[in-house]
PDB file of C-alpha atoms and ligand atoms in Angstrom:
ATOM      1  CA  UNK A   1       0.000   0.000   0.000  1.00 96.00           C
ATOM      2  CA  UNK A   2       2.806   2.399   0.978  1.00 98.00           C
ATOM      3  CA  UNK A   3       6.421   2.217  -0.103  1.00 98.00           C
ATOM      4  CA  UNK A   4       9.363   4.473   0.587  1.00 98.00           C
ATOM      5  CA  UNK A   5      12.245   4.052  -1.817  1.00 98.00           C
ATOM      6  CA  UNK A   6      15.673   5.365  -0.836  1.00 98.00           C
ATOM      7  CA  UNK A   7      14.283   8.412   0.963  1.00 98.00           C
ATOM      8  CA  UNK A   8      16.651  11.110   2.130  1.00 98.00           C
ATOM      9  CA  UNK A   9      15.372  14.035   4.212  1.00 98.00           C
ATOM     10  CA  UNK A  10      17.345  17.188   4.863  1.00 98.00           C
ATOM     11  CA  UNK A  11      16.444  19.984   7.316  1.00 98.00           C
ATOM     12  CA  UNK A  12      17.571  23.550   6.681  1.00 97.00           C
ATOM     13  CA  UNK A  13      19.409  22.461   3.555  1.00 94.00           C
ATOM     14  CA  UNK A  14      22.142  20.912   5.703  1.00 93.00           C
ATOM     15  CA  UNK A  15      21.081  18.400   8.372  1.00 96.00           C
ATOM     16  CA  UNK A  16      20.594  14.887   6.969  1.00 97.00           C
ATOM     17  CA  UNK A  17      17.999  13.454   9.334  1.00 98.00           C
ATOM     18  CA  UNK A  18      17.028  10.458   7.200  1.00 98.00           C
ATOM     19  CA  UNK A  19      19.364   8.709   4.769  1.00 97.00           C
ATOM     20  CA  UNK A  20      18.462   6.139   2.177  1.00 97.00           C
ATOM     21  CA  UNK A  21      15.412   4.735   3.967  1.00 98.00           C
ATOM     22  CA  UNK A  22      13.327   2.156   2.136  1.00 98.00           C
ATOM     23  CA  UNK A  23      10.315   0.533   3.708  1.00 98.00           C
ATOM     24  CA  UNK A  24       7.034  -1.087   2.752  1.00 98.00           C
ATOM     25  CA  UNK A  25       3.702  -1.102   4.551  1.00 98.00           C
ATOM     26  CA  UNK A  26       1.480  -3.814   3.021  1.00 98.00           C
ATOM     27  CA  UNK A  27      -2.279  -3.323   2.982  1.00 98.00           C
ATOM     28  CA  UNK A  28      -4.044  -4.484   6.151  1.00 97.00           C
ATOM     29  CA  UNK A  29      -0.876  -4.970   8.188  1.00 98.00           C
ATOM     30  CA  UNK A  30       0.666  -3.272  11.208  1.00 98.00           C
ATOM     31  CA  UNK A  31       4.264  -2.265  10.504  1.00 98.00           C
ATOM     32  CA  UNK A  32       6.422  -0.924  13.336  1.00 98.00           C
ATOM     33  CA  UNK A  33       9.203   1.633  12.995  1.00 98.00           C
ATOM     34  CA  UNK A  34      11.467   1.410  16.022  1.00 96.00           C
ATOM     35  CA  UNK A  35      14.554   3.181  17.256  1.00 93.00           C
ATOM     36  CA  UNK A  36      15.838   5.414  19.991  1.00 90.00           C
ATOM     37  CA  UNK A  37      15.407   9.158  20.306  1.00 92.00           C
ATOM     38  CA  UNK A  38      16.726  11.122  17.321  1.00 94.00           C
ATOM     39  CA  UNK A  39      16.897   8.079  15.018  1.00 96.00           C
ATOM     40  CA  UNK A  40      14.708   9.772  12.407  1.00 97.00           C
ATOM     41  CA  UNK A  41      11.363   8.041  12.992  1.00 97.00           C
ATOM     42  CA  UNK A  42       9.222  11.187  13.208  1.00 97.00           C
ATOM     43  CA  UNK A  43      10.997  12.607  10.180  1.00 98.00           C
ATOM     44  CA  UNK A  44       9.941   9.545   8.169  1.00 98.00           C
ATOM     45  CA  UNK A  45       6.317  10.095   9.219  1.00 98.00           C
ATOM     46  CA  UNK A  46       6.531  13.793   8.385  1.00 98.00           C
ATOM     47  CA  UNK A  47       7.895  12.928   4.935  1.00 98.00           C
ATOM     48  CA  UNK A  48       4.961  10.558   4.359  1.00 98.00           C
ATOM     49  CA  UNK A  49       2.430  13.162   5.537  1.00 97.00           C
ATOM     50  CA  UNK A  50       4.146  15.929   3.520  1.00 97.00           C
ATOM     51  CA  UNK A  51       4.516  18.212   6.533  1.00 97.00           C
ATOM     52  CA  UNK A  52       8.290  18.742   6.351  1.00 97.00           C
ATOM     53  CA  UNK A  53       7.848  22.233   4.852  1.00 95.00           C
ATOM     54  CA  UNK A  54       6.739  23.620   8.198  1.00 94.00           C
ATOM     55  CA  UNK A  55      10.166  22.759   9.647  1.00 96.00           C
ATOM     56  CA  UNK A  56      12.231  23.778   6.629  1.00 97.00           C
ATOM     57  CA  UNK A  57      12.752  20.126   5.754  1.00 98.00           C
ATOM     58  CA  UNK A  58      12.569  18.479   2.341  1.00 97.00           C
ATOM     59  CA  UNK A  59      12.755  15.115   0.636  1.00 98.00           C
ATOM     60  CA  UNK A  60      16.111  15.462  -1.083  1.00 98.00           C
ATOM     61  CA  UNK A  61      16.104  12.027  -2.735  1.00 98.00           C
ATOM     62  CA  UNK A  62      13.878   9.027  -3.279  1.00 98.00           C
ATOM     63  CA  UNK A  63      10.255   8.246  -3.998  1.00 98.00           C
ATOM     64  CA  UNK A  64       7.139   7.672  -1.914  1.00 98.00           C
ATOM     65  CA  UNK A  65       4.501   5.474  -3.537  1.00 98.00           C
ATOM     66  CA  UNK A  66       0.983   5.133  -2.106  1.00 98.00           C
ATOM     67  CA  UNK A  67      -1.693   2.920  -3.638  1.00 96.00           C
ATOM     68  CA  UNK A  68       0.385   2.521  -6.776  1.00 95.00           C
ATOM     69  CA  UNK A  69       0.971   6.245  -7.450  1.00 96.00           C
ATOM     70  CA  UNK A  70       4.036   8.369  -6.785  1.00 97.00           C
ATOM     71  CA  UNK A  71       3.075  10.867  -4.070  1.00 97.00           C
ATOM     72  CA  UNK A  72       6.543  12.252  -3.296  1.00 97.00           C
ATOM     73  CA  UNK A  73       5.513  15.749  -4.334  1.00 96.00           C
ATOM     74  CA  UNK A  74       1.961  15.687  -2.945  1.00 97.00           C
ATOM     75  CA  UNK A  75       0.825  18.326  -0.457  1.00 97.00           C
ATOM     76  CA  UNK A  76      -0.222  17.563   3.117  1.00 96.00           C
ATOM     77  CA  UNK A  77      -3.845  18.108   2.137  1.00 95.00           C
ATOM     78  CA  UNK A  78      -3.571  15.733  -0.831  1.00 96.00           C
ATOM     79  CA  UNK A  79      -2.075  13.049   1.402  1.00 97.00           C
ATOM     80  CA  UNK A  80      -4.988  13.299   3.850  1.00 96.00           C
ATOM     81  CA  UNK A  81      -7.475  13.202   0.965  1.00 95.00           C
ATOM     82  CA  UNK A  82      -5.791  10.119  -0.457  1.00 96.00           C
ATOM     83  CA  UNK A  83      -6.137   8.406   2.950  1.00 97.00           C
ATOM     84  CA  UNK A  84      -2.823   8.874   4.759  1.00 98.00           C
ATOM     85  CA  UNK A  85      -3.438  10.345   8.209  1.00 97.00           C
ATOM     86  CA  UNK A  86      -0.995  10.858  11.033  1.00 97.00           C
ATOM     87  CA  UNK A  87      -1.441  11.044  14.799  1.00 97.00           C
ATOM     88  CA  UNK A  88       1.544  13.227  15.650  1.00 94.00           C
ATOM     89  CA  UNK A  89       3.857  12.894  18.606  1.00 91.00           C
ATOM     90  CA  UNK A  90       2.499  14.908  21.529  1.00 85.00           C
ATOM     91  CA  UNK A  91      -1.073  14.531  20.164  1.00 84.00           C
ATOM     92  CA  UNK A  92      -1.456  18.177  19.006  1.00 90.00           C
ATOM     93  CA  UNK A  93      -5.100  18.541  20.049  1.00 95.00           C
ATOM     94  CA  UNK A  94      -6.962  21.825  20.217  1.00 95.00           C
ATOM     95  CA  UNK A  95      -6.743  22.095  24.017  1.00 95.00           C
ATOM     96  CA  UNK A  96      -9.501  24.664  24.462  1.00 97.00           C
ATOM     97  CA  UNK A  97     -12.013  22.755  22.332  1.00 97.00           C
ATOM     98  CA  UNK A  98     -14.180  19.910  23.625  1.00 98.00           C
ATOM     99  CA  UNK A  99     -13.692  16.247  22.733  1.00 98.00           C
ATOM    100  CA  UNK A 100     -16.597  16.465  20.272  1.00 97.00           C
ATOM    101  CA  UNK A 101     -15.222  19.615  18.679  1.00 97.00           C
ATOM    102  CA  UNK A 102     -11.777  18.056  18.261  1.00 97.00           C
ATOM    103  CA  UNK A 103     -13.398  15.095  16.507  1.00 97.00           C
ATOM    104  CA  UNK A 104     -15.383  17.437  14.265  1.00 96.00           C
ATOM    105  CA  UNK A 105     -12.169  19.153  13.176  1.00 94.00           C
ATOM    106  CA  UNK A 106     -10.909  15.775  11.920  1.00 92.00           C
ATOM    107  CA  UNK A 107     -14.076  15.310   9.871  1.00 92.00           C
ATOM    108  CA  UNK A 108     -13.919  18.459   7.777  1.00 85.00           C
ATOM    109  CA  UNK A 109     -13.598  16.494   4.516  1.00 85.00           C
ATOM    110  CA  UNK A 110     -16.467  14.103   5.358  1.00 87.00           C
ATOM    111  CA  UNK A 111     -20.187  14.099   4.650  1.00 90.00           C
ATOM    112  CA  UNK A 112     -22.190  14.655   7.841  1.00 89.00           C
ATOM    113  CA  UNK A 113     -23.793  11.185   7.939  1.00 90.00           C
ATOM    114  CA  UNK A 114     -20.472   9.464   7.428  1.00 90.00           C
ATOM    115  CA  UNK A 115     -18.845  11.643  10.093  1.00 94.00           C
ATOM    116  CA  UNK A 116     -21.549  10.746  12.622  1.00 95.00           C
ATOM    117  CA  UNK A 117     -21.138   7.047  11.891  1.00 96.00           C
ATOM    118  CA  UNK A 118     -17.391   7.362  12.492  1.00 97.00           C
ATOM    119  CA  UNK A 119     -17.931   9.394  15.658  1.00 97.00           C
ATOM    120  CA  UNK A 120     -20.123   6.602  17.040  1.00 97.00           C
ATOM    121  CA  UNK A 121     -17.392   4.105  16.175  1.00 97.00           C
ATOM    122  CA  UNK A 122     -14.758   6.234  17.976  1.00 98.00           C
ATOM    123  CA  UNK A 123     -16.934   6.274  21.093  1.00 98.00           C
ATOM    124  CA  UNK A 124     -17.418   2.493  20.885  1.00 97.00           C
ATOM    125  CA  UNK A 125     -13.644   2.064  20.569  1.00 97.00           C
ATOM    126  CA  UNK A 126     -12.968   4.422  23.497  1.00 97.00           C
ATOM    127  CA  UNK A 127     -16.074   4.348  25.757  1.00 96.00           C
ATOM    128  CA  UNK A 128     -14.453   6.697  28.294  1.00 95.00           C
ATOM    129  CA  UNK A 129     -14.500   9.443  25.632  1.00 97.00           C
ATOM    130  CA  UNK A 130     -18.240   9.102  25.185  1.00 96.00           C
ATOM    131  CA  UNK A 131     -18.679  10.180  28.817  1.00 96.00           C
ATOM    132  CA  UNK A 132     -16.359  13.121  28.264  1.00 97.00           C
ATOM    133  CA  UNK A 133     -17.532  14.335  24.882  1.00 97.00           C
ATOM    134  CA  UNK A 134     -18.494  17.801  26.124  1.00 98.00           C
ATOM    135  CA  UNK A 135     -15.343  18.241  28.239  1.00 98.00           C
ATOM    136  CA  UNK A 136     -12.438  20.474  27.279  1.00 97.00           C
ATOM    137  CA  UNK A 137      -9.682  18.342  25.715  1.00 97.00           C
ATOM    138  CA  UNK A 138      -6.889  20.192  27.534  1.00 96.00           C
ATOM    139  CA  UNK A 139      -8.198  18.974  30.893  1.00 96.00           C
ATOM    140  CA  UNK A 140      -8.278  15.273  29.993  1.00 97.00           C
ATOM    141  CA  UNK A 141      -5.630  12.793  31.133  1.00 96.00           C
ATOM    142  CA  UNK A 142      -2.719  12.036  28.802  1.00 96.00           C
ATOM    143  CA  UNK A 143      -4.257   8.700  27.842  1.00 97.00           C
ATOM    144  CA  UNK A 144      -7.635  10.243  27.070  1.00 97.00           C
ATOM    145  CA  UNK A 145      -5.932  12.935  24.988  1.00 97.00           C
ATOM    146  CA  UNK A 146      -4.144  10.225  22.998  1.00 97.00           C
ATOM    147  CA  UNK A 147      -7.531   8.562  22.418  1.00 98.00           C
ATOM    148  CA  UNK A 148      -8.990  11.860  21.178  1.00 98.00           C
ATOM    149  CA  UNK A 149      -5.996  12.283  18.849  1.00 98.00           C
ATOM    150  CA  UNK A 150      -6.547   8.800  17.406  1.00 98.00           C
ATOM    151  CA  UNK A 151     -10.294   9.477  17.202  1.00 98.00           C
ATOM    152  CA  UNK A 152      -9.722  12.742  15.374  1.00 97.00           C
ATOM    153  CA  UNK A 153      -7.490  10.952  12.844  1.00 97.00           C
ATOM    154  CA  UNK A 154     -10.169   8.278  12.337  1.00 97.00           C
ATOM    155  CA  UNK A 155     -12.744  10.997  11.597  1.00 97.00           C
ATOM    156  CA  UNK A 156     -10.987  11.674   8.299  1.00 95.00           C
ATOM    157  CA  UNK A 157     -11.500   8.038   7.237  1.00 95.00           C
ATOM    158  CA  UNK A 158      -7.874   7.032   6.724  1.00 97.00           C
ATOM    159  CA  UNK A 159      -6.710   4.042   4.734  1.00 98.00           C
ATOM    160  CA  UNK A 160      -3.310   4.228   6.385  1.00 98.00           C
ATOM    161  CA  UNK A 161      -2.967   5.468   9.934  1.00 98.00           C
ATOM    162  CA  UNK A 162       0.513   6.560  11.041  1.00 98.00           C
ATOM    163  CA  UNK A 163       0.947   6.780  14.811  1.00 98.00           C
ATOM    164  CA  UNK A 164       3.922   8.594  16.327  1.00 98.00           C
ATOM    165  CA  UNK A 165       4.758   7.107  19.733  1.00 97.00           C
ATOM    166  CA  UNK A 166       1.207   6.624  21.029  1.00 97.00           C
ATOM    167  CA  UNK A 167       2.509   5.104  24.288  1.00 95.00           C
ATOM    168  CA  UNK A 168       4.760   8.045  25.183  1.00 94.00           C
ATOM    169  CA  UNK A 169       4.372   9.101  28.822  1.00 93.00           C
ATOM    170  CA  UNK A 170       1.359   6.896  29.511  1.00 95.00           C
ATOM    171  CA  UNK A 171       0.802   4.345  32.294  1.00 94.00           C
ATOM    172  CA  UNK A 172       0.988   0.666  31.257  1.00 94.00           C
ATOM    173  CA  UNK A 173      -2.749   0.086  31.747  1.00 95.00           C
ATOM    174  CA  UNK A 174      -3.651   2.965  29.409  1.00 96.00           C
ATOM    175  CA  UNK A 175      -1.018   1.876  26.906  1.00 96.00           C
ATOM    176  CA  UNK A 176      -2.565  -1.614  26.849  1.00 95.00           C
ATOM    177  CA  UNK A 177      -5.983  -0.060  26.147  1.00 96.00           C
ATOM    178  CA  UNK A 178      -4.610   2.027  23.283  1.00 96.00           C
ATOM    179  CA  UNK A 179      -2.717  -0.875  21.735  1.00 97.00           C
ATOM    180  CA  UNK A 180      -5.833  -3.048  21.961  1.00 97.00           C
ATOM    181  CA  UNK A 181      -7.678  -0.314  20.056  1.00 97.00           C
ATOM    182  CA  UNK A 182      -4.926  -0.219  17.412  1.00 97.00           C
ATOM    183  CA  UNK A 183      -5.307  -3.955  16.841  1.00 97.00           C
ATOM    184  CA  UNK A 184      -9.093  -3.608  16.684  1.00 97.00           C
ATOM    185  CA  UNK A 185      -8.768  -0.930  14.015  1.00 97.00           C
ATOM    186  CA  UNK A 186      -6.886  -3.355  11.835  1.00 97.00           C
ATOM    187  CA  UNK A 187      -9.216  -6.273  12.529  1.00 97.00           C
ATOM    188  CA  UNK A 188     -12.577  -4.449  12.410  1.00 95.00           C
ATOM    189  CA  UNK A 189     -11.873  -1.669   9.944  1.00 94.00           C
ATOM    190  CA  UNK A 190      -9.116  -3.212   7.844  1.00 96.00           C
ATOM    191  CA  UNK A 191      -6.882  -0.235   8.551  1.00 98.00           C
ATOM    192  CA  UNK A 192      -3.253  -0.343   7.526  1.00 98.00           C
ATOM    193  CA  UNK A 193      -1.069   0.957  10.346  1.00 98.00           C
ATOM    194  CA  UNK A 194       2.444   2.356  10.557  1.00 98.00           C
ATOM    195  CA  UNK A 195       3.399   2.438  14.217  1.00 98.00           C
ATOM    196  CA  UNK A 196       6.373   4.472  15.428  1.00 98.00           C
ATOM    197  CA  UNK A 197       7.440   3.419  18.912  1.00 95.00           C
ATOM    198  CA  UNK A 198      10.283   3.455  21.392  1.00 89.00           C
ATOM    199  CA  UNK A 199       8.475   0.714  23.311  1.00 90.00           C
ATOM    200  CA  UNK A 200       9.922  -2.061  21.139  1.00 92.00           C
ATOM    201  CA  UNK A 201       8.554  -4.919  23.197  1.00 92.00           C
ATOM    202  CA  UNK A 202       4.964  -3.818  22.816  1.00 92.00           C
ATOM    203  CA  UNK A 203       5.321  -2.755  19.189  1.00 96.00           C
ATOM    204  CA  UNK A 204       6.850  -6.114  18.207  1.00 96.00           C
ATOM    205  CA  UNK A 205       3.938  -7.865  19.906  1.00 95.00           C
ATOM    206  CA  UNK A 206       1.220  -6.142  17.865  1.00 96.00           C
ATOM    207  CA  UNK A 207       3.018  -5.696  14.526  1.00 98.00           C
ATOM    208  CA  UNK A 208       3.619  -8.071  11.622  1.00 98.00           C
ATOM    209  CA  UNK A 209       6.864  -6.571  10.422  1.00 98.00           C
ATOM    210  CA  UNK A 210       9.290  -4.047  11.865  1.00 98.00           C
ATOM    211  CA  UNK A 211      12.112  -1.741  10.859  1.00 97.00           C
ATOM    212  CA  UNK A 212      14.749  -0.515  13.299  1.00 96.00           C
ATOM    213  CA  UNK A 213      16.342   2.877  12.658  1.00 96.00           C
ATOM    214  CA  UNK A 214      19.554   4.387  14.012  1.00 94.00           C
ATOM    215  CA  UNK A 215      21.159   7.643  12.942  1.00 95.00           C
ATOM    216  CA  UNK A 216      18.752   8.191  10.072  1.00 97.00           C
ATOM    217  CA  UNK A 217      19.110   4.727   8.572  1.00 97.00           C
ATOM    218  CA  UNK A 218      17.278   1.431   8.735  1.00 97.00           C
ATOM    219  CA  UNK A 219      19.784  -0.905  10.384  1.00 95.00           C
ATOM    220  CA  UNK A 220      17.604  -4.000  10.679  1.00 95.00           C
ATOM    221  CA  UNK A 221      14.216  -5.208   9.484  1.00 97.00           C
ATOM    222  CA  UNK A 222      12.266  -8.429   9.560  1.00 97.00           C
ATOM    223  CA  UNK A 223       9.085 -10.097  10.699  1.00 98.00           C
ATOM    224  CA  UNK A 224       8.259  -8.953  14.223  1.00 97.00           C
ATOM    225  CA  UNK A 225       8.351 -12.554  15.432  1.00 97.00           C
ATOM    226  CA  UNK A 226      11.892 -12.998  14.117  1.00 96.00           C
ATOM    227  CA  UNK A 227      13.097  -9.656  15.529  1.00 96.00           C
ATOM    228  CA  UNK A 228      11.748 -10.577  18.954  1.00 94.00           C
ATOM    229  CA  UNK A 229      14.041 -13.612  18.930  1.00 92.00           C
ATOM    230  CA  UNK A 230      17.072 -11.741  17.568  1.00 92.00           C
ATOM    231  CA  UNK A 231      19.755 -11.574  20.318  1.00 88.00           C
ATOM    232  CA  UNK A 232      20.847  -8.030  19.320  1.00 86.00           C
ATOM    233  CA  UNK A 233      17.266  -6.762  19.446  1.00 89.00           C
ATOM    234  CA  UNK A 234      16.786  -8.487  22.773  1.00 87.00           C
ATOM    235  CA  UNK A 235      19.882  -6.885  24.202  1.00 84.00           C
ATOM    236  CA  UNK A 236      19.567  -3.365  22.820  1.00 81.00           C
ATOM    237  CA  UNK A 237      15.842  -2.808  22.439  1.00 81.00           C
ATOM    238  CA  UNK A 238      14.126  -5.265  24.740  1.00 82.00           C
ATOM    239  CA  UNK A 239      16.617  -4.893  27.593  1.00 74.00           C
ATOM    240  CA  UNK A 240      17.226  -8.624  27.815  1.00 69.00           C
ATOM    241  CA  UNK A 241      20.758  -9.938  28.276  1.00 61.00           C
ATOM    242  CA  UNK A 242      21.473 -13.643  27.957  1.00 54.00           C
ATOM    243  CA  UNK A 243      23.941 -13.629  30.850  1.00 55.00           C
ATOM    244  CA  UNK A 244      22.578 -11.066  33.255  1.00 52.00           C
ATOM    245  CA  UNK A 245      18.862 -10.953  32.610  1.00 50.00           C
ATOM    246  CA  UNK A 246      17.452  -7.477  32.069  1.00 50.00           C
ATOM    247  CA  UNK A 247      19.916  -4.640  31.694  1.00 49.00           C
ATOM    248  CA  UNK A 248      19.664  -0.928  31.219  1.00 47.00           C
ATOM    249  CA  UNK A 249      20.158   0.753  27.844  1.00 50.00           C
ATOM    250  CA  UNK A 250      22.375   3.220  29.698  1.00 52.00           C
ATOM    251  CA  UNK A 251      24.823   0.412  30.394  1.00 52.00           C
ATOM    252  CA  UNK A 252      25.543  -0.022  26.746  1.00 49.00           C
ATOM    253  CA  UNK A 253      28.158   2.138  25.127  1.00 49.00           C
ATOM    254  CA  UNK A 254      26.877   3.830  22.017  1.00 48.00           C
ATOM    255  CA  UNK A 255      29.890   2.938  19.887  1.00 41.00           C
ATOM    256  CA  UNK A 256      29.491  -0.698  20.709  1.00 49.00           C
ATOM    257  CA  UNK A 257      25.890  -0.582  19.607  1.00 51.00           C
ATOM    258  CA  UNK A 258      26.750   1.060  16.277  1.00 48.00           C
ATOM    259  CA  UNK A 259      29.468  -1.461  15.645  1.00 45.00           C
ATOM    260  CA  UNK A 260      27.135  -4.342  16.275  1.00 50.00           C
ATOM    261  CA  UNK A 261      24.363  -3.140  14.023  1.00 50.00           C
ATOM    262  CA  UNK A 262      26.564  -2.157  11.148  1.00 45.00           C
ATOM    263  CA  UNK A 263      28.840  -5.194  11.202  1.00 37.00           C
TER     264      UNK A 263
HETATM  265  N1  LIG B 301      12.991  20.663  12.486  1.00 58.75           N
HETATM  266  C1  LIG B 301      14.216  20.157  12.546  1.00 58.75           C
HETATM  267  N2  LIG B 301      15.299  20.897  12.193  1.00 58.75           N
HETATM  268  C2  LIG B 301      16.545  20.365  12.252  1.00 58.75           C
HETATM  269  N3  LIG B 301      16.819  19.115  12.663  1.00 58.75           N
HETATM  270  C3  LIG B 301      15.794  18.336  13.030  1.00 58.75           C
HETATM  271  C4  LIG B 301      14.446  18.823  13.001  1.00 58.75           C
HETATM  272  N4  LIG B 301      13.618  17.831  13.417  1.00 58.75           N
HETATM  273  C5  LIG B 301      14.431  16.781  13.707  1.00 58.75           C
HETATM  274  N5  LIG B 301      15.711  17.085  13.470  1.00 58.75           N
HETATM  275  C6  LIG B 301      16.878  16.194  13.651  1.00 58.75           C
HETATM  276  O1  LIG B 301      16.683  15.049  12.839  1.00 58.75           O
HETATM  277  C7  LIG B 301      17.056  13.869  13.531  1.00 58.75           C
HETATM  278  C8  LIG B 301      15.898  12.916  13.591  1.00 58.75           C
HETATM  279  O2  LIG B 301      14.869  13.466  14.388  1.00 58.75           O
HETATM  280  P1  LIG B 301      13.449  12.779  14.562  1.00 58.75           P
HETATM  281  O3  LIG B 301      12.950  12.380  13.220  1.00 58.75           O
HETATM  282  O4  LIG B 301      12.602  13.677  15.368  1.00 58.75           O
HETATM  283  O5  LIG B 301      13.848  11.454  15.373  1.00 58.75           O
HETATM  284  P2  LIG B 301      12.950  10.484  16.263  1.00 58.75           P
HETATM  285  O6  LIG B 301      11.521  10.731  15.943  1.00 58.75           O
HETATM  286  O7  LIG B 301      13.399   9.105  15.887  1.00 58.75           O
HETATM  287  O8  LIG B 301      13.267  10.783  17.694  1.00 58.75           O
HETATM  288  C9  LIG B 301      17.566  14.304  14.883  1.00 58.75           C
HETATM  289  O9  LIG B 301      18.955  14.392  14.833  1.00 58.75           O
HETATM  290  C10 LIG B 301      16.941  15.673  15.083  1.00 58.75           C
HETATM  291  O10 LIG B 301      17.747  16.485  15.863  1.00 58.75           O
HETATM  292 MG1  LIG B 302       9.986  11.247  17.183  1.00 58.75          MG
END
């Protein structure tokens, strides 16, 4: 459904944030994009959603293909219309608007009847939002705000939903609820999902295939089941060490990690 071919992204004409990234998101699957802070994950999502302009970034090389057509030069609006919708990092809600109003903003391209059907679905997916529909979004908990952000994205009837670190800063119980909803979206609505996460363990559990990025490049990819069993992934991303049990990422010297991945 979506393919990136040798994508390079440059900010301010100088900073190479993403280098030679190729990835594929097949229709109806959940694909995870993993990696530590600064790896280039959000930049990949911004390239797909065509919102790099706002940060003086540009696709300097490569092609993006969606549904069989080259969309590398499409505008942000065209991408949303063609069905690619992103839930950005930090949720980016309208904090002074209510839950209902935030959802309505997401539906601006939809017919009223279709929007109301989707709104009902959002409330069935996240029942706690139904109780809070007239409340101001800025006063909701972090988890509820993430649910509103996902709901708002759903209101524009995406074919491909790109989620940027939906678990960030949330308690495990809320994260479990949100990941259950992500799986439901694929199963019940046939949505194709590109999931950016730092929580590798969880992301590898719900996804079919995963890519791991470091320093702007994809350093490893494979089926999520195979990556979960990979000793390097276990050590560096799942915090599991064969000799000592769980260990902290902070214990691992950066250079050693680079050497391992690139060797
Ligand atoms: N607007 C920007 N201007 C300049 N550099 C940026 C900008 N946004 C991100 N970067 C740089 O690009 C790299 C990748 O960032 P990002 O895509 O946000 O990584 P991630 O989402 O994996 O944490 C980082 O080195 C970051 O500092
Ligand atoms: Mg990011």
